[in-house]
Coordinates of C-alpha atoms in Angstrom, one line a residue:
Chain A
M22 CA -3.3 36.5 -26.8
K23 CA -7.1 36.5 -26.5
V24 CA -9.2 38.3 -23.8
L25 CA -13.0 38.0 -24.1
E26 CA -15.2 41.0 -23.4
N27 CA -18.1 39.4 -21.5
L28 CA -16.1 37.7 -18.8
L29 CA -14.7 38.5 -15.4
Y30 CA -11.0 37.7 -14.6
T31 CA -8.9 36.9 -11.6
Q32 CA -5.4 38.1 -10.8
E33 CA -4.4 34.4 -11.2
H34 CA -5.4 34.4 -14.9
E35 CA -8.7 32.6 -14.6
W36 CA -12.0 33.6 -16.2
L37 CA -15.5 33.6 -14.8
K38 CA -18.7 33.6 -16.8
V39 CA -21.6 34.8 -14.6
E40 CA -25.1 33.6 -15.4
G41 CA -27.5 34.5 -12.7
N42 CA -26.3 32.7 -9.6
T43 CA -24.0 30.3 -11.5
V44 CA -20.3 30.9 -12.3
T45 CA -18.5 29.0 -15.0
F46 CA -14.8 28.8 -14.4
G47 CA -11.7 28.2 -16.6
I48 CA -8.2 29.5 -17.3
T49 CA -7.3 32.2 -19.7
D50 CA -5.4 32.2 -23.0
Y51 CA -2.5 33.9 -21.2
A52 CA -2.5 31.2 -18.5
Q53 CA -2.5 28.3 -20.9
H54 CA 0.4 30.0 -22.8
M55 CA 2.4 30.2 -19.6
L56 CA 1.7 26.6 -18.6
G57 CA 2.5 25.0 -21.9
G58 CA 1.1 21.7 -23.0
I59 CA -1.5 20.6 -20.4
V60 CA -1.4 16.8 -19.8
Y61 CA -3.8 16.3 -16.8
V62 CA -6.5 18.2 -14.9
E63 CA -7.7 17.1 -11.5
L64 CA -11.1 18.4 -10.8
P65 CA -13.3 18.5 -7.7
E66 CA -16.5 16.4 -7.5
E67 CA -20.1 17.6 -8.0
D68 CA -21.7 18.8 -4.8
D69 CA -18.3 19.7 -3.2
E70 CA -18.8 22.7 -1.0
L71 CA -16.1 25.4 -1.6
D72 CA -14.9 28.4 0.3
A73 CA -13.1 31.1 -1.7
G74 CA -9.4 30.3 -1.6
D75 CA -9.8 26.5 -1.2
Q76 CA -7.5 24.5 -3.4
F77 CA -10.0 22.5 -5.5
A78 CA -8.2 21.6 -8.7
V79 CA -4.7 20.9 -10.1
I80 CA -3.5 21.5 -13.6
E81 CA -0.4 19.5 -14.7
S82 CA 1.5 20.7 -17.7
V83 CA 4.7 19.6 -19.2
K84 CA 6.3 22.5 -17.4
A85 CA 4.6 22.6 -14.0
A86 CA 1.9 21.4 -11.7
T87 CA -0.3 24.3 -10.6
D88 CA -2.9 24.3 -7.8
I89 CA -6.1 26.1 -8.6
M90 CA -7.9 27.9 -5.8
S91 CA -11.6 28.5 -5.9
P92 CA -12.2 32.2 -6.6
V93 CA -15.6 32.1 -5.0
S94 CA -17.6 30.3 -2.3
G95 CA -20.4 28.0 -3.3
K96 CA -21.2 24.5 -4.4
V97 CA -19.8 22.7 -7.4
I98 CA -22.8 21.9 -9.7
A99 CA -21.0 20.6 -12.7
V100 CA -17.5 19.5 -13.7
N101 CA -16.2 19.2 -17.3
E102 CA -15.3 15.5 -17.4
D103 CA -14.2 15.8 -21.0
L104 CA -11.0 17.2 -19.7
D105 CA -10.1 13.8 -18.2
D106 CA -9.5 12.5 -21.7
E107 CA -8.7 15.7 -23.6
P108 CA -6.9 18.1 -21.3
E109 CA -5.2 19.6 -24.3
T110 CA -8.5 21.4 -25.2
M111 CA -7.5 23.9 -22.4
N112 CA -4.6 24.9 -24.6
E113 CA -6.5 24.8 -27.8
K114 CA -9.7 26.6 -26.7
P115 CA -9.2 28.0 -23.3
Y116 CA -12.5 29.9 -23.2
E117 CA -14.5 26.9 -24.2
A118 CA -12.7 24.3 -22.1
W119 CA -14.4 25.3 -18.8
M120 CA -13.4 23.4 -15.6
V121 CA -16.3 23.7 -13.2
K122 CA -19.6 25.4 -12.7
I123 CA -20.2 26.8 -9.2
E124 CA -23.4 27.9 -7.6
L125 CA -22.6 31.1 -5.8
S126 CA -23.3 31.4 -2.1
D127 CA -22.2 35.1 -1.9
A128 CA -22.6 37.2 -5.0
S129 CA -20.7 40.1 -3.5
E130 CA -17.4 38.1 -3.9
L131 CA -17.7 38.9 -7.6
E132 CA -17.0 42.6 -7.0
S133 CA -13.3 42.0 -6.6
F134 CA -12.7 40.6 -10.1
L135 CA -11.3 42.4 -13.1
D136 CA -13.2 43.3 -16.3
A137 CA -11.7 42.6 -19.7
K138 CA -10.0 45.9 -19.9
A139 CA -8.4 45.8 -16.5
Y140 CA -7.3 42.2 -17.2
E141 CA -5.7 43.1 -20.5
E142 CA -3.7 45.8 -18.7
L143 CA -2.6 43.2 -16.1
C144 CA -1.4 40.9 -18.8
T145 CA 0.5 43.6 -20.6
K146 CA 2.2 44.5 -17.3
E147 CA 3.2 40.9 -16.5
A148 CA 4.3 40.0 -20.0
Chain B
M12 CA 45.1 -16.9 10.9
F13 CA 43.1 -13.7 10.5
P14 CA 41.7 -11.6 13.3
Y15 CA 38.0 -10.7 12.8
I16 CA 38.9 -7.5 11.0
P17 CA 41.4 -8.6 8.4
I18 CA 43.7 -5.5 8.3
S19 CA 47.4 -5.3 9.1
K20 CA 48.8 -2.7 11.4
Q21 CA 50.8 -1.2 8.4
D22 CA 47.6 -1.0 6.3
E23 CA 45.8 0.7 9.1
E24 CA 48.5 3.3 9.5
K25 CA 48.6 4.0 5.8
M26 CA 44.8 4.4 5.6
L27 CA 44.8 6.8 8.6
Q28 CA 47.6 8.8 7.1
T29 CA 45.8 9.0 3.8
I30 CA 42.7 10.5 5.3
G31 CA 44.7 12.7 7.7
V32 CA 43.9 11.3 11.2
D33 CA 46.2 9.8 13.8
T34 CA 44.1 7.1 15.4
V35 CA 41.0 5.0 14.6
D36 CA 39.3 6.5 17.7
E37 CA 39.4 9.9 16.0
L38 CA 36.9 8.6 13.4
F39 CA 34.3 8.4 16.2
T40 CA 34.7 11.8 17.8
D41 CA 31.1 12.7 16.7
I42 CA 29.8 10.0 19.0
P43 CA 29.2 11.3 22.6
D44 CA 31.8 9.9 25.0
H45 CA 29.3 8.3 27.4
L46 CA 27.9 6.2 24.6
K47 CA 31.2 4.6 23.8
L48 CA 32.1 1.1 25.0
K49 CA 35.7 2.0 26.1
R50 CA 36.8 -1.6 26.0
P51 CA 37.3 -4.3 23.3
L52 CA 34.3 -6.3 22.3
D53 CA 33.8 -9.5 24.4
L54 CA 34.8 -11.9 21.6
P55 CA 37.1 -14.9 21.9
K56 CA 40.6 -14.5 20.5
Q57 CA 40.8 -15.1 16.8
K58 CA 39.4 -18.4 15.5
S59 CA 39.8 -20.1 12.2
E60 CA 37.0 -20.0 9.6
I61 CA 36.1 -23.6 10.2
E62 CA 35.8 -23.0 13.9
I63 CA 33.6 -19.9 13.4
R64 CA 31.4 -21.8 11.1
R65 CA 30.8 -24.5 13.7
I66 CA 30.0 -22.0 16.4
I67 CA 27.6 -20.0 14.3
Q68 CA 25.9 -23.2 13.1
K69 CA 25.3 -24.2 16.7
F70 CA 23.6 -20.8 17.3
A71 CA 21.5 -21.2 14.2
E72 CA 20.3 -24.6 15.3
K73 CA 18.7 -23.0 18.3
N74 CA 16.0 -21.6 15.9
T75 CA 13.1 -23.8 14.9
A76 CA 12.4 -23.2 11.2
A77 CA 8.9 -23.6 9.9
C78 CA 10.1 -26.4 7.6
D79 CA 11.4 -28.4 10.6
K80 CA 8.0 -28.6 12.3
L81 CA 4.4 -28.7 11.3
C82 CA 3.0 -25.2 10.7
F83 CA -0.6 -24.2 11.2
L84 CA 0.3 -20.5 11.8
G85 CA -1.4 -17.8 9.7
G86 CA -2.6 -14.4 10.8
G87 CA -1.2 -12.6 7.8
V88 CA 1.9 -14.7 6.9
Y89 CA 1.5 -18.1 5.3
D90 CA 3.5 -21.2 4.6
S91 CA 2.5 -21.7 1.0
Y92 CA 4.4 -23.9 -1.5
I93 CA 7.1 -22.1 -3.5
P94 CA 7.5 -23.8 -6.9
S95 CA 11.2 -24.4 -7.5
I96 CA 11.1 -22.3 -10.7
V97 CA 10.5 -19.2 -8.6
P98 CA 13.9 -19.1 -6.8
Y99 CA 15.6 -20.5 -9.9
I100 CA 14.6 -17.4 -11.8
T101 CA 14.8 -14.8 -9.0
S102 CA 18.3 -15.9 -8.1
R103 CA 19.6 -14.9 -11.6
S104 CA 21.9 -11.9 -11.0
E105 CA 20.0 -9.7 -13.4
F106 CA 17.1 -9.8 -11.0
A107 CA 18.8 -10.5 -7.7
T108 CA 21.2 -7.6 -7.9
A109 CA 19.2 -5.2 -9.9
Y110 CA 19.2 -1.7 -8.5
T111 CA 16.2 0.8 -8.7
P112 CA 15.3 1.0 -12.4
Y113 CA 15.9 4.7 -12.9
Q114 CA 17.5 4.2 -16.3
P115 CA 15.2 2.5 -18.8
E116 CA 18.1 2.1 -21.3
I117 CA 19.7 -0.5 -19.0
S118 CA 16.8 -1.8 -17.0
Q119 CA 14.3 -3.2 -19.5
G120 CA 14.2 -6.6 -17.9
T121 CA 13.4 -5.3 -14.4
L122 CA 10.9 -2.8 -15.7
H123 CA 9.2 -5.4 -17.9
G124 CA 9.0 -7.7 -14.8
I125 CA 7.4 -4.9 -12.7
F126 CA 5.0 -4.1 -15.6
E127 CA 3.8 -7.7 -15.7
F128 CA 3.5 -7.7 -11.9
Q129 CA 1.2 -4.6 -12.1
T130 CA -0.9 -6.3 -14.8
L131 CA -1.3 -9.5 -12.8
V132 CA -2.2 -7.6 -9.6
A133 CA -4.8 -5.5 -11.5
N134 CA -6.3 -8.6 -13.0
L135 CA -6.3 -10.5 -9.7
T136 CA -8.0 -7.6 -7.8
D137 CA -10.2 -6.5 -10.7
M138 CA -8.9 -3.0 -10.3
H139 CA -7.8 -0.6 -13.1
C140 CA -4.1 -0.1 -12.1
S141 CA -1.5 -1.2 -9.7
N142 CA 1.8 0.2 -8.5
A143 CA 5.1 -1.6 -8.5
S144 CA 4.5 -2.9 -4.9
L145 CA 5.1 -1.6 -1.4
Y146 CA 7.0 -2.9 1.6
D147 CA 4.3 -5.1 3.0
G148 CA 0.5 -5.3 3.6
P149 CA 0.4 -3.1 6.7
T150 CA 2.5 -0.2 5.1
A151 CA 0.3 -0.5 2.0
A152 CA -2.7 0.0 4.3
T153 CA -1.0 3.0 5.8
E154 CA -0.4 4.5 2.3
A155 CA -4.1 3.9 1.5
A156 CA -5.0 5.8 4.7
L157 CA -2.7 8.7 3.8
M158 CA -4.2 8.8 0.3
S159 CA -7.7 9.0 1.8
F160 CA -6.7 12.1 3.8
D161 CA -5.1 13.6 0.7
N162 CA -8.2 12.8 -1.4
K163 CA -10.6 14.6 1.0
K164 CA -9.1 17.6 2.6
K165 CA -12.2 18.5 4.4
G166 CA -12.4 15.3 6.4
D167 CA -10.3 14.3 9.4
T168 CA -11.3 10.7 10.3
F169 CA -10.3 7.3 9.0
L170 CA -12.4 4.3 10.0
I171 CA -10.8 0.9 10.5
S172 CA -12.8 -2.2 11.3
S173 CA -11.7 -4.0 14.4
T174 CA -11.6 -7.2 12.4
V175 CA -8.5 -5.8 10.5
N176 CA -5.3 -7.5 11.8
M177 CA -4.1 -5.7 14.9
V178 CA -0.6 -5.4 13.5
T179 CA -1.9 -3.5 10.5
R180 CA -3.9 -1.2 12.8
Q181 CA -0.9 -0.5 15.0
I182 CA 1.3 0.4 12.0
I183 CA -1.3 2.8 10.7
E184 CA -1.5 4.3 14.1
T185 CA 2.2 4.7 14.4
Y186 CA 2.5 6.5 11.0
L187 CA -0.4 8.9 11.8
K188 CA 0.7 9.6 15.4
Y189 CA 2.1 13.1 14.7
R190 CA -0.5 14.1 12.1
D191 CA -3.8 15.8 12.8
F192 CA -5.8 12.8 11.7
K193 CA -8.2 10.7 13.7
L194 CA -8.3 7.0 13.6
V195 CA -11.6 5.5 14.7
V196 CA -12.1 1.7 15.1
I197 CA -15.5 0.2 14.0
D198 CA -16.4 -2.3 16.7
E199 CA -16.9 -6.0 15.9
K200 CA -19.9 -8.2 16.9
D201 CA -19.5 -11.9 16.9
Y202 CA -16.1 -11.7 15.1
V203 CA -17.4 -9.6 12.2
T204 CA -17.6 -5.9 11.6
D205 CA -20.6 -4.4 13.4
V206 CA -22.5 -2.7 10.6
E207 CA -24.7 -0.7 13.1
D208 CA -21.6 0.7 14.8
F209 CA -20.3 1.6 11.3
K210 CA -23.5 3.4 10.5
A211 CA -23.1 5.4 13.8
K212 CA -19.6 6.4 13.0
I213 CA -19.7 7.2 9.2
G214 CA -20.3 10.7 8.2
K215 CA -19.1 13.6 6.0
H216 CA -16.0 13.9 8.2
V217 CA -14.8 10.4 7.2
V218 CA -12.1 10.2 4.5
G219 CA -11.8 6.4 4.1
V220 CA -13.0 3.1 5.5
L221 CA -10.7 0.1 5.8
V222 CA -11.9 -3.5 6.1
Q223 CA -10.1 -6.9 5.6
S224 CA -11.2 -9.9 3.6
P225 CA -11.2 -12.6 4.9
N226 CA -11.1 -10.8 8.2
H227 CA -8.4 -11.3 10.9
Y228 CA -10.3 -14.3 12.3
G229 CA -10.4 -15.9 8.8
L230 CA -14.1 -15.2 8.4
I231 CA -15.8 -14.1 5.2
E232 CA -17.8 -10.9 5.8
N233 CA -20.2 -9.1 3.5
Y234 CA -19.0 -5.5 3.0
T235 CA -21.8 -4.3 0.6
E236 CA -23.5 -2.0 3.2
I237 CA -20.2 -0.6 4.5
F238 CA -18.8 0.3 1.1
A239 CA -22.2 1.8 0.1
G240 CA -22.1 3.9 3.3
A241 CA -18.5 5.0 2.5
K242 CA -19.5 6.0 -1.0
E243 CA -22.5 8.0 0.1
N244 CA -20.2 10.1 2.3
K245 CA -17.5 10.4 -0.3
A246 CA -15.1 8.4 1.8
L247 CA -12.8 6.0 0.0
S248 CA -13.6 2.3 0.3
I249 CA -10.5 0.3 1.0
M250 CA -10.2 -3.5 1.1
Y251 CA -7.3 -5.3 2.5
A252 CA -7.6 -8.6 0.6
D253 CA -5.8 -11.9 0.9
P254 CA -4.6 -12.3 -2.7
S255 CA -4.8 -16.1 -2.5
S256 CA -8.6 -15.9 -1.8
L257 CA -9.4 -13.7 -4.8
G258 CA -9.8 -16.7 -7.2
I259 CA -12.9 -17.8 -5.2
L260 CA -14.0 -14.8 -3.1
K261 CA -15.6 -11.5 -4.2
T262 CA -12.8 -9.3 -5.4
P263 CA -12.2 -5.6 -4.5
G264 CA -13.1 -4.7 -8.1
E265 CA -16.4 -6.6 -7.8
Y266 CA -17.1 -4.7 -4.6
E267 CA -16.2 -1.5 -6.6
V268 CA -13.8 -0.3 -3.9
D269 CA -11.5 2.6 -4.5
I270 CA -8.3 1.0 -3.2
A271 CA -7.3 -2.7 -2.9
I272 CA -4.3 -3.5 -0.8
G273 CA -2.8 -6.5 0.9
E274 CA 0.1 -8.8 1.5
M275 CA 1.4 -11.0 -1.3
Q276 CA 4.2 -12.9 0.5
Q277 CA 2.4 -16.2 0.1
F278 CA 2.8 -15.9 -3.7
G279 CA 6.2 -17.3 -4.3
N280 CA 8.0 -15.8 -1.2
A281 CA 9.2 -17.4 2.0
M282 CA 7.9 -16.3 5.4
H283 CA 11.4 -14.8 6.0
F284 CA 11.0 -14.6 9.8
G285 CA 8.3 -11.9 9.3
G286 CA 9.9 -9.9 6.4
P287 CA 10.8 -8.8 3.9
H288 CA 7.3 -9.3 2.5
L289 CA 5.4 -7.9 -0.4
G290 CA 2.7 -5.2 -0.2
F291 CA 0.5 -4.5 -3.1
M292 CA -1.8 -1.7 -4.0
A293 CA -4.3 -1.3 -6.8
V294 CA -6.7 1.6 -7.4
T295 CA -9.4 2.9 -9.8
K296 CA -8.4 5.0 -12.8
K297 CA -9.7 8.0 -10.9
L298 CA -7.1 7.6 -8.2
M299 CA -4.3 6.6 -10.5
R300 CA -2.4 9.9 -10.0
K301 CA -2.9 9.9 -6.3
M302 CA -1.4 6.4 -5.9
P303 CA 1.9 6.4 -4.1
G304 CA 5.0 4.4 -5.2
R305 CA 6.4 3.7 -8.5
I306 CA 4.4 2.8 -11.6
V307 CA 6.0 1.3 -14.7
G308 CA 4.3 2.2 -18.0
Q309 CA 4.6 0.8 -21.5
G310 CA 5.7 3.0 -24.4
L311 CA 7.7 3.1 -27.6
D312 CA 11.4 3.7 -28.0
H313 CA 12.7 6.0 -30.8
D314 CA 12.8 3.0 -33.2
G315 CA 9.1 2.4 -32.4
K316 CA 9.7 -0.8 -30.4
R317 CA 7.9 -1.6 -27.2
A318 CA 9.8 -0.3 -24.2
F319 CA 9.1 0.2 -20.5
V320 CA 9.7 3.2 -18.4
L321 CA 8.7 4.7 -14.9
T322 CA 5.7 6.8 -15.5
L323 CA 3.4 9.3 -13.7
Q324 CA 6.4 10.3 -11.5
A325 CA 5.1 13.8 -11.0
R326 CA 3.0 12.5 -8.1
E327 CA 5.8 11.1 -6.0
Q328 CA 9.1 12.7 -6.8
H329 CA 9.0 15.5 -9.3
I330 CA 7.0 18.6 -9.8
R331 CA 4.2 17.6 -7.4
R332 CA 6.2 15.9 -4.7
D333 CA 5.4 18.5 -2.1
K334 CA 1.7 17.8 -2.7
A335 CA 1.9 14.0 -2.7
S336 CA 0.4 12.0 0.1
S337 CA 3.6 10.0 0.3
N338 CA 7.1 10.2 -1.3
I339 CA 7.8 6.5 -1.1
C340 CA 9.9 5.4 -4.0
S341 CA 10.9 2.0 -2.8
N342 CA 9.3 -1.2 -3.9
Q343 CA 10.0 -4.9 -3.3
A344 CA 11.2 -5.6 -6.8
L345 CA 12.7 -9.0 -6.1
N346 CA 9.8 -10.3 -4.0
A347 CA 7.4 -8.8 -6.6
M348 CA 9.3 -10.8 -9.3
G349 CA 8.8 -13.9 -7.2
A350 CA 5.1 -13.2 -7.1
T351 CA 5.0 -12.5 -10.8
I352 CA 6.6 -15.8 -11.6
Y353 CA 4.3 -17.6 -9.2
M354 CA 1.1 -16.0 -10.7
S355 CA 2.1 -16.6 -14.3
L356 CA 3.0 -20.2 -13.4
M357 CA -0.3 -20.9 -11.6
G358 CA -2.5 -18.9 -13.9
K359 CA -6.1 -18.0 -13.2
Q360 CA -7.2 -21.6 -12.8
G361 CA -4.2 -22.6 -10.6
I362 CA -4.7 -19.7 -8.2
R363 CA -8.3 -20.8 -7.9
D364 CA -7.4 -24.5 -7.4
V365 CA -4.9 -23.7 -4.6
A366 CA -7.6 -21.6 -2.8
I367 CA -10.2 -24.4 -3.1
N368 CA -7.6 -27.0 -2.0
A369 CA -6.8 -25.0 1.1
T370 CA -10.4 -24.3 1.9
N371 CA -11.4 -27.9 1.6
K372 CA -8.5 -29.0 3.9
A373 CA -9.3 -26.3 6.4
H374 CA -12.9 -27.3 6.6
Y375 CA -12.0 -31.0 6.9
L376 CA -9.7 -30.2 9.8
Y377 CA -12.3 -27.9 11.4
E378 CA -14.9 -30.7 11.4
K379 CA -12.3 -33.1 12.9
L380 CA -11.2 -30.7 15.6
V381 CA -14.6 -29.5 16.8
A382 CA -15.7 -33.1 17.1
I383 CA -13.0 -33.6 19.8
D384 CA -14.1 -33.4 23.5
G385 CA -12.6 -30.3 25.0
V386 CA -12.4 -28.4 21.6
E387 CA -15.2 -26.1 20.8
A388 CA -16.3 -24.2 17.8
V389 CA -16.2 -20.4 18.3
T390 CA -18.5 -19.2 15.6
T391 CA -20.5 -20.9 12.8
K392 CA -19.8 -18.0 10.3
P393 CA -18.3 -19.0 7.0
F394 CA -14.5 -19.1 6.8
Y395 CA -11.9 -19.4 4.1
R396 CA -8.8 -21.4 5.3
E397 CA -8.3 -20.1 8.8
F398 CA -10.6 -20.8 11.7
M399 CA -10.8 -20.4 15.5
I400 CA -11.2 -23.1 18.2
Q401 CA -11.7 -22.8 21.9
V402 CA -9.7 -25.1 24.2
K403 CA -9.6 -25.5 27.9
D404 CA -6.1 -24.3 28.5
H405 CA -4.2 -22.8 25.5
V406 CA -0.8 -22.9 27.2
A407 CA -1.1 -26.6 28.0
V408 CA -2.3 -27.3 24.4
N409 CA 0.5 -25.3 22.8
N410 CA 3.1 -26.9 25.0
K411 CA 1.9 -30.4 24.1
L412 CA 1.7 -29.5 20.4
S413 CA 5.4 -28.3 20.6
E414 CA 6.4 -31.6 22.1
A415 CA 4.6 -33.4 19.3
G416 CA 6.5 -31.4 16.6
I417 CA 3.8 -28.9 15.8
L418 CA 4.5 -25.2 16.0
P419 CA 2.3 -23.5 18.7
L420 CA -1.0 -22.2 17.4
L421 CA -1.7 -18.5 17.2
V422 CA -3.4 -17.2 20.4
V423 CA -6.4 -15.0 19.4
D424 CA -7.8 -14.5 22.9
A425 CA -5.7 -15.8 25.8
E426 CA -8.5 -15.2 28.4
K427 CA -11.0 -17.2 26.5
N428 CA -8.5 -19.8 25.3
I429 CA -9.2 -19.2 21.7
L430 CA -6.6 -20.4 19.2
Q431 CA -6.4 -19.9 15.4
V432 CA -5.6 -22.7 12.9
A433 CA -4.5 -21.8 9.4
V434 CA -4.3 -24.4 6.7
T435 CA -2.5 -23.8 3.4
E436 CA -2.3 -26.0 0.4
N437 CA 1.1 -27.0 1.8
R438 CA -0.5 -29.2 4.5
T439 CA -1.3 -32.8 3.6
K440 CA -4.2 -35.0 4.8
E441 CA -1.7 -36.8 7.0
D442 CA -0.6 -33.5 8.6
L443 CA -4.2 -32.6 9.3
D444 CA -5.0 -36.0 10.8
Y445 CA -1.8 -35.8 12.9
L446 CA -2.9 -32.5 14.4
A447 CA -6.4 -33.8 15.1
K448 CA -4.9 -37.0 16.7
T449 CA -2.5 -35.0 18.8
M450 CA -5.3 -32.6 20.0
E451 CA -7.5 -35.6 20.8
V452 CA -4.9 -36.9 23.2
I453 CA -4.3 -33.6 25.0
S454 CA -7.7 -32.0 25.1

């Protein structure tokens, strides 16, 4: 199971890549393992305004349908439309198959997330 | 001679004994006492089959069937011609008695039929995909409204044009009564949707906008500005379309709407005293997984042969059912089969021809009627096959029409004495001339 060094992680097994005021968001290798074959991803629309905790996406796998909550508040500035046709890339390359890019409205929200080391510990504990 | 319930005293006792109760009354202990009749039904003593048949026949004859009189009624239900091949095929027991097609291994015929229905609906509406049908037009409109709220969680208002059939509006209202959703009506101006009022009411809080084409008055509206306004505000554009008009009028797909819905009774199905009818729904690919109801898909069986199976069920009844906008699983399979046979029989050209035929007849009749003294035109706006006329006294006119063997016309506005006339391809020139002649005498 892969955990990348330069990312932030949520308790819900999602990764965030912070670049200035922009956050790129996806699910981790651990998450895609747990979900199994992903068959469909429902994404928000560009310009959607999000509050942290808003349900903004759904991942449907052969095992389950999972609601995805926005980890941060802000505005959706890009969605990965490639996932419409190739949702399986989330299984194959979880750290490349990003879901959305969000422009942060409150950078302090980032403080609560885990670094790679803490996230690895979380996974070990849950496994 | 049998009594009405053909069971002997001995049989009754044996049955009661088997299930362990003493009297028939004990079977109804759950019903509160004050609701019970406490006396036998007021029915004549037993009669023979032949006597009963005669009595019931007398009752039935009190009804006036549309086929006994001349019918110019419309307003959502239409007396269209049903080619005899439609009931011939739908009455086959494989279709007439087929149960919900859960099991593809025994239901390939029904599933295939529904698959063809979906394809035909998608082609007719110019949309990407269709479901297996819904109860009727108004409930299809309701499902579209629920989808809109589900699609945009941050909105709370659904807009409906006042030129949408009142029945449809009332049914949506009833369904949404106990939800925290707001229904707002867009006013009409001169019998078409008031675009200025729409502009005043549209906003980010709006989840969807519903219009009807042709509208409730039979008029053809231009919805370009309304759908553009909906799109701008991320509200779903929804068009309630008369399927029979889609061979000649702008289709939902051409308008690039998100959801097309409507009533398809007139394609191969009788008016049935108001139901069962046939609702349809077609959506864009983007909304495919949010569409309620069943969808039949095409796949391969384990020998690699073409096979049909219910698909995308996660939305409605499996792992995502709690998230679905609706858990409706029913469809109108038999009526949809009738429409499927009708559409494949008529083809693209046939559906167009029927629409042109009805339009020409309606316009011929309109010209004749408004030329009569005492019959006025209500609007000069373009119409399809339904139009309004203003008379001096609608009650007197309808009474006279009844006496002349014509079903009373639909009253659009009692105060203003406005009546509506619908003309399907099922009316002949003689029928139209007869109505005109009758109106001439009474107006």
